[in-house]
PDB file of C-alpha atoms in Angstrom:
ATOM      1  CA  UNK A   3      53.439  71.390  99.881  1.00  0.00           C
ATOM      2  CA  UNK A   4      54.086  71.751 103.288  1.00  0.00           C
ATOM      3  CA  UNK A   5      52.385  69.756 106.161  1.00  0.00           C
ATOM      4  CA  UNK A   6      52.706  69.188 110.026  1.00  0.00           C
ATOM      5  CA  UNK A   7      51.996  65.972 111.929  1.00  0.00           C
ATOM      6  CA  UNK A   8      51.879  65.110 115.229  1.00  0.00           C
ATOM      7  CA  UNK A   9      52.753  61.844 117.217  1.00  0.00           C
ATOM      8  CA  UNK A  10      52.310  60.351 121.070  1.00  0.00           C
ATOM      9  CA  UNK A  11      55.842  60.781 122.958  1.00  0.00           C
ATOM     10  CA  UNK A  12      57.348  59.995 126.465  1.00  0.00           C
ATOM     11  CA  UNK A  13      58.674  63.801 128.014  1.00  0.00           C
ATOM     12  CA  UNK A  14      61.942  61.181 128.204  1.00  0.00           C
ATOM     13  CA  UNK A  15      62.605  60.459 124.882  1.00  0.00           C
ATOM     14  CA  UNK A  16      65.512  62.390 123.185  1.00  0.00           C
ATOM     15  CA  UNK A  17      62.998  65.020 121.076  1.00  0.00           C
ATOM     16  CA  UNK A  18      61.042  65.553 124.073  1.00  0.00           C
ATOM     17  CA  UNK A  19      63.919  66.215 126.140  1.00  0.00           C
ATOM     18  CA  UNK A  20      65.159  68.469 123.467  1.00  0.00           C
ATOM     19  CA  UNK A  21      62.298  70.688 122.973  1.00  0.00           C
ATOM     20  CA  UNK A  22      61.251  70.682 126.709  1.00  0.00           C
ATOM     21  CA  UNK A  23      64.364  72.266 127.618  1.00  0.00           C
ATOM     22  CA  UNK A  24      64.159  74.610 124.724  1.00  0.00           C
ATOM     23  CA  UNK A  25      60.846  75.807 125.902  1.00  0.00           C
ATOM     24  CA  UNK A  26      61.969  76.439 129.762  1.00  0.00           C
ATOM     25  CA  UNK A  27      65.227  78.146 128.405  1.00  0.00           C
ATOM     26  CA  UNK A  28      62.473  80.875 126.830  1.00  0.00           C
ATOM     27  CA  UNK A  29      60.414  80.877 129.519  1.00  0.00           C
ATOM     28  CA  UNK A  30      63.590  81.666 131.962  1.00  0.00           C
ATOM     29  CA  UNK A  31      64.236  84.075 129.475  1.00  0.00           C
ATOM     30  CA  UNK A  32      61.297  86.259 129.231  1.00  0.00           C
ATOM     31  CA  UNK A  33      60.969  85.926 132.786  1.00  0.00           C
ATOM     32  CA  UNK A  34      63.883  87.339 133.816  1.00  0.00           C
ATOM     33  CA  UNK A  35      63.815  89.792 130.746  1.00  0.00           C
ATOM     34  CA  UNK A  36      67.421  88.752 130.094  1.00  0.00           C
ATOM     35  CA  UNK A  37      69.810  85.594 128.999  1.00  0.00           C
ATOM     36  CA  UNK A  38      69.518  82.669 130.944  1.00  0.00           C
ATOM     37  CA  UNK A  39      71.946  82.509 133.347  1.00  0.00           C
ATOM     38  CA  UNK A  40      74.255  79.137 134.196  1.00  0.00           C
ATOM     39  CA  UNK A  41      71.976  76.682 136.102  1.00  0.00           C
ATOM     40  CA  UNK A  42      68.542  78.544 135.532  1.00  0.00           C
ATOM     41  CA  UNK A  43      67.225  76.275 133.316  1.00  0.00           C
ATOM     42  CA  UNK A  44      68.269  72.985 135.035  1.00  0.00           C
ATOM     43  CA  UNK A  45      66.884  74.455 138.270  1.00  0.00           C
ATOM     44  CA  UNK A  46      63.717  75.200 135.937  1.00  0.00           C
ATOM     45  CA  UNK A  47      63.489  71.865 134.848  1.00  0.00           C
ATOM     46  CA  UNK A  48      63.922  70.533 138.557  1.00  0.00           C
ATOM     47  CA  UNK A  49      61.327  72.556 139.747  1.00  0.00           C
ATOM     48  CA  UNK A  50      58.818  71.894 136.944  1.00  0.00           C
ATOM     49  CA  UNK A  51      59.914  68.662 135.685  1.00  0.00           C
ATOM     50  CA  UNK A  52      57.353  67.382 132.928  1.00  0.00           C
ATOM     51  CA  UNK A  53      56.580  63.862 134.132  1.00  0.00           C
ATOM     52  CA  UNK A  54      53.356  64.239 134.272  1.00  0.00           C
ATOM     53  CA  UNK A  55      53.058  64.105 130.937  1.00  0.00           C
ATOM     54  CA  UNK A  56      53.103  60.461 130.366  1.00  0.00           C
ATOM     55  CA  UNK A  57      50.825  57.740 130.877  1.00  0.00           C
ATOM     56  CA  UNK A  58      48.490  57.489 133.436  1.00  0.00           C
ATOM     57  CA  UNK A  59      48.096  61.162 134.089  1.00  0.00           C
ATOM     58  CA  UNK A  60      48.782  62.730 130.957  1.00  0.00           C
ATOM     59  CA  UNK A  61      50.223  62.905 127.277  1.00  0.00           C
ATOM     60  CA  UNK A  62      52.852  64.727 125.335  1.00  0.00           C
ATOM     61  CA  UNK A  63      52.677  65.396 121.679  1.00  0.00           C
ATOM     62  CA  UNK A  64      55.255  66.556 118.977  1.00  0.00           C
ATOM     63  CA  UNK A  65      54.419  68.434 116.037  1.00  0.00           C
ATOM     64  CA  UNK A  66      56.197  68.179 112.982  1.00  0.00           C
ATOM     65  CA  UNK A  67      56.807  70.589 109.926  1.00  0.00           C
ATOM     66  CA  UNK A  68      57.795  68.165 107.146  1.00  0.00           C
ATOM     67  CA  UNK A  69      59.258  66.002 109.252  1.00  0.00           C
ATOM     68  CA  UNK A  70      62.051  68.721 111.329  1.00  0.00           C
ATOM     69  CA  UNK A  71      61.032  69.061 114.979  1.00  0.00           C
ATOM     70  CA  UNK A  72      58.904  72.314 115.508  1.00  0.00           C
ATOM     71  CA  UNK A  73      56.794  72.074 118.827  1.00  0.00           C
ATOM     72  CA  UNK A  74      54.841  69.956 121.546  1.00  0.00           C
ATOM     73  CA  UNK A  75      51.747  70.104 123.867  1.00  0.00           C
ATOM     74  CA  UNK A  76      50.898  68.380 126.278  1.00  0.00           C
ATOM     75  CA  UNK A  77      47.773  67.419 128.713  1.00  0.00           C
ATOM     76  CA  UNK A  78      47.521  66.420 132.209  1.00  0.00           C
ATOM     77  CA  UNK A  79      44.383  64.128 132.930  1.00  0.00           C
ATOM     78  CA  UNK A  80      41.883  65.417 135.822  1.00  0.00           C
ATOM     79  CA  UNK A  81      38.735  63.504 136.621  1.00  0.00           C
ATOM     80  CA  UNK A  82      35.967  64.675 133.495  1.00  0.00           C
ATOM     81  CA  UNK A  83      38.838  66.906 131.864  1.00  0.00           C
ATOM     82  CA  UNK A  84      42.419  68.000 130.983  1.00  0.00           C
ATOM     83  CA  UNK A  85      44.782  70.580 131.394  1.00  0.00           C
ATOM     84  CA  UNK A  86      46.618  71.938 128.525  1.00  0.00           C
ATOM     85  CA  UNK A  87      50.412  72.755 128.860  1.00  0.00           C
ATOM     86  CA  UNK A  88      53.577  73.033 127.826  1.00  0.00           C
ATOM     87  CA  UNK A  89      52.394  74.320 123.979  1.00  0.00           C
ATOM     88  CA  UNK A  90      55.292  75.207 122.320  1.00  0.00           C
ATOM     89  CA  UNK A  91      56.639  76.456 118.775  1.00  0.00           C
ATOM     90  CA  UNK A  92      60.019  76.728 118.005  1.00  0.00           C
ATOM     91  CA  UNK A  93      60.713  80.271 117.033  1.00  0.00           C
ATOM     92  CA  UNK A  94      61.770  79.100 113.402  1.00  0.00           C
ATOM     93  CA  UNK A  95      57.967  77.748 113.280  1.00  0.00           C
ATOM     94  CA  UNK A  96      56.209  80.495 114.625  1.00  0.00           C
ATOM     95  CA  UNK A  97      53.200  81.691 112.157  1.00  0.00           C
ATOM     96  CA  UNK A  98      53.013  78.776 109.768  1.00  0.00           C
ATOM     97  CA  UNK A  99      50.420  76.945 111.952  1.00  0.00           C
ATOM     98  CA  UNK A 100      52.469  75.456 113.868  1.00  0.00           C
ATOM     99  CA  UNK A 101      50.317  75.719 117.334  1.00  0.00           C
ATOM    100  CA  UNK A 102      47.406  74.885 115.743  1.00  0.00           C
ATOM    101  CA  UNK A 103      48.513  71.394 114.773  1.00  0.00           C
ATOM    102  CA  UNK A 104      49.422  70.063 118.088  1.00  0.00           C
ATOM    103  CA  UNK A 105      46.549  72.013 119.722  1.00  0.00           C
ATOM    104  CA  UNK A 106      44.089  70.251 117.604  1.00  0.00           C
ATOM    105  CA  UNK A 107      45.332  67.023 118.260  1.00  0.00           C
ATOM    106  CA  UNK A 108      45.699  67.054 122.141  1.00  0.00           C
ATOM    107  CA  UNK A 109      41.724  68.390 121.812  1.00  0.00           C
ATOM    108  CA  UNK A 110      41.193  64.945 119.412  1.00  0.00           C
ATOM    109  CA  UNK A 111      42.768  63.513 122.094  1.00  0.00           C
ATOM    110  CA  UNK A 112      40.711  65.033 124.997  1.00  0.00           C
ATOM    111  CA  UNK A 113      37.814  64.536 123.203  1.00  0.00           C
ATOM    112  CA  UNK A 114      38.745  60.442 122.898  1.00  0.00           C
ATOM    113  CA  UNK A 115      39.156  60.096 126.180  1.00  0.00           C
ATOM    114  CA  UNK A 116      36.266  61.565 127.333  1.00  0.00           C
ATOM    115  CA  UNK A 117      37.402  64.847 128.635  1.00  0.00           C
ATOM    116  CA  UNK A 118      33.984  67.446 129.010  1.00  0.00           C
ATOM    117  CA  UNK A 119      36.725  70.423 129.170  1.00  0.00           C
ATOM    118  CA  UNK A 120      40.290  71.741 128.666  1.00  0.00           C
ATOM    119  CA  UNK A 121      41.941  74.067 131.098  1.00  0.00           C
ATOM    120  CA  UNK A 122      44.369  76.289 129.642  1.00  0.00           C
ATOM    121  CA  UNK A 123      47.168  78.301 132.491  1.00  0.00           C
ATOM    122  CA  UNK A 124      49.058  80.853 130.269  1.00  0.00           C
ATOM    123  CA  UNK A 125      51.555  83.341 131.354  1.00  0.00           C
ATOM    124  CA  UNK A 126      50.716  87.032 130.474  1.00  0.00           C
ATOM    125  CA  UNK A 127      54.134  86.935 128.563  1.00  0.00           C
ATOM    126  CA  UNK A 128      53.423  84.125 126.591  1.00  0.00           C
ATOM    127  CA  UNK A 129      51.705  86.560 123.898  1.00  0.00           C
ATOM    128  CA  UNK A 130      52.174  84.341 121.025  1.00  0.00           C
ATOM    129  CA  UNK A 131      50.276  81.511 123.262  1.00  0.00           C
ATOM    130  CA  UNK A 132      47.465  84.011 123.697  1.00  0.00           C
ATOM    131  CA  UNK A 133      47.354  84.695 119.848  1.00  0.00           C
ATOM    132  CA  UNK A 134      46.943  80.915 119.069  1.00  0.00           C
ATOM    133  CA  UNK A 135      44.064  80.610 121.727  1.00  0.00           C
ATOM    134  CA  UNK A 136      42.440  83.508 121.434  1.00  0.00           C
ATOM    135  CA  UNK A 137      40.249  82.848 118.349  1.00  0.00           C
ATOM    136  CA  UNK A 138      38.880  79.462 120.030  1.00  0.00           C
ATOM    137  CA  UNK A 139      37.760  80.940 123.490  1.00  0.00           C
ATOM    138  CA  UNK A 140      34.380  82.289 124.475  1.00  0.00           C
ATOM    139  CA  UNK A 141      34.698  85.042 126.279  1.00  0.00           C
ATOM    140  CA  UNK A 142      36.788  87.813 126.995  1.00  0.00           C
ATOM    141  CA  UNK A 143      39.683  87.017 123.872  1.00  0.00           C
ATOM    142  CA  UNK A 144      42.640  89.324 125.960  1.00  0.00           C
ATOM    143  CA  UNK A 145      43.091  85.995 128.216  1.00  0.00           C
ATOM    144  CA  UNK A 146      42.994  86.656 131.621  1.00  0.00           C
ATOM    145  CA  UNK A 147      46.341  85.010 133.302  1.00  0.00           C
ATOM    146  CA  UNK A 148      44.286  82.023 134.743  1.00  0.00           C
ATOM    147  CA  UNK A 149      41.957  81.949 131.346  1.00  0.00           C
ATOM    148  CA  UNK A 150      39.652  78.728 131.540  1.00  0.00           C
ATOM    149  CA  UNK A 151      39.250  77.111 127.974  1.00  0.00           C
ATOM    150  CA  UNK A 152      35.767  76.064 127.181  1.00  0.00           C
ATOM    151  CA  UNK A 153      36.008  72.391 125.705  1.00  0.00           C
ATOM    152  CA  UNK A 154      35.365  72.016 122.442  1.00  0.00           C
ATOM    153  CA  UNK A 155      35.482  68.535 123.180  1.00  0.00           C
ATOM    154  CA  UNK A 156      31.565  67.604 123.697  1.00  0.00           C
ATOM    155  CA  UNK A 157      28.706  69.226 123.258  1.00  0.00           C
ATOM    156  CA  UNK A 158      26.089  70.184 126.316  1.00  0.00           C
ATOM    157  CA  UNK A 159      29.632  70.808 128.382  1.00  0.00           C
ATOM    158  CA  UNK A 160      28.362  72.225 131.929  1.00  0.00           C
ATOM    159  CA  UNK A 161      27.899  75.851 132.005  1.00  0.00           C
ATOM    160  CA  UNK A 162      30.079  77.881 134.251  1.00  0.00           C
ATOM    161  CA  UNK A 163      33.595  76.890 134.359  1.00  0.00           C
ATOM    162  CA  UNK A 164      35.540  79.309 136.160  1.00  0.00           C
ATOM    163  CA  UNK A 165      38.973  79.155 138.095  1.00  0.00           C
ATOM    164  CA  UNK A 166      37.618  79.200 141.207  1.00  0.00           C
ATOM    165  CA  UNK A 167      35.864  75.919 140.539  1.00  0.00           C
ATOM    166  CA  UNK A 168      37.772  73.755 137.439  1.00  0.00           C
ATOM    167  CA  UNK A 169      35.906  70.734 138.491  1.00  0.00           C
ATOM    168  CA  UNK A 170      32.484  72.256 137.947  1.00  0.00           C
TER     169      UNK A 170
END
């Protein structure tokens, strides 16, 4: 039997690191629509360095498949709700679950702390992102670029969430 598991990480710690950079180098990569290039990804992770992903202002997760490193997601707190970001599979993982297992726990997590929403920012690109949140939106399922993500993390949310407004 198979299972994933998640656990609470710092984006420093050696896994994080690991996985972080991973995820950038495919991100470069589609991007571009070639190979990375020498220095992409470093300037990548310069110019969108994950630090906000630990304590106070957000949380990174790692997902497991029987215990071998296989993705993350993380949240970035906002006053009354959370962003989600930097969900990644590794491409070895991809369509054994593996992005529902972190997503469910960073919405566990939202919930917790008291979160009324999640606010998800995918790339058009990203289309195996889009496949994983696709069944859990309401809404128009093809995921507009700047999709908003209803919370599933209370009930009696406020109606009308929208991009131009994430606060409401």
């Amino acid at each position: 039997m198979t299972t994933w598991t998640t656990s609470l990480t710092h984006p420093d710690e050696p896994d994080a690191i690991f996985l972080l950079r991973e995820y950038l180098t495919e991100l470069v990569r589609r991007y571009h629509g070639r190979p990375d290039l020498p220095g992409e990804v470093d300037a990548a992770l310069a110019e969108s360095p994950s630090d906000h992903l630990a304590p106070p202002t957000g949380l990174l997760l790692l997902a497991r498949h029987d215990g071998e490193l296989a993705g993350c997601a993380g949240l970035r707190w906002r006053p009354g709700w959370a962003e989600l970001t930097r969900v990644y599979v590794r491409t070895s993982f991809r369509g054994r679950g593996g992005g529902a297992a972190p997503l469910a726990a960073v919405e566990q997590r939202a919930r917790a702390a008291g979160a009324d929403r999640i606010r998800l920012d995918t790339r058009s690109d990203l289309v195996e992102a889009r496949a994983l949140y696709a069944p859990q939106l309401r809404g128009d399922p093809r995921l507009q670029r700047r999709q908003v993500r209803r919370a599933l993390v209370r009930e009696g949310a406020p109606a009308g969430v929208d991009d131009a407004d994430p606060t409401r």
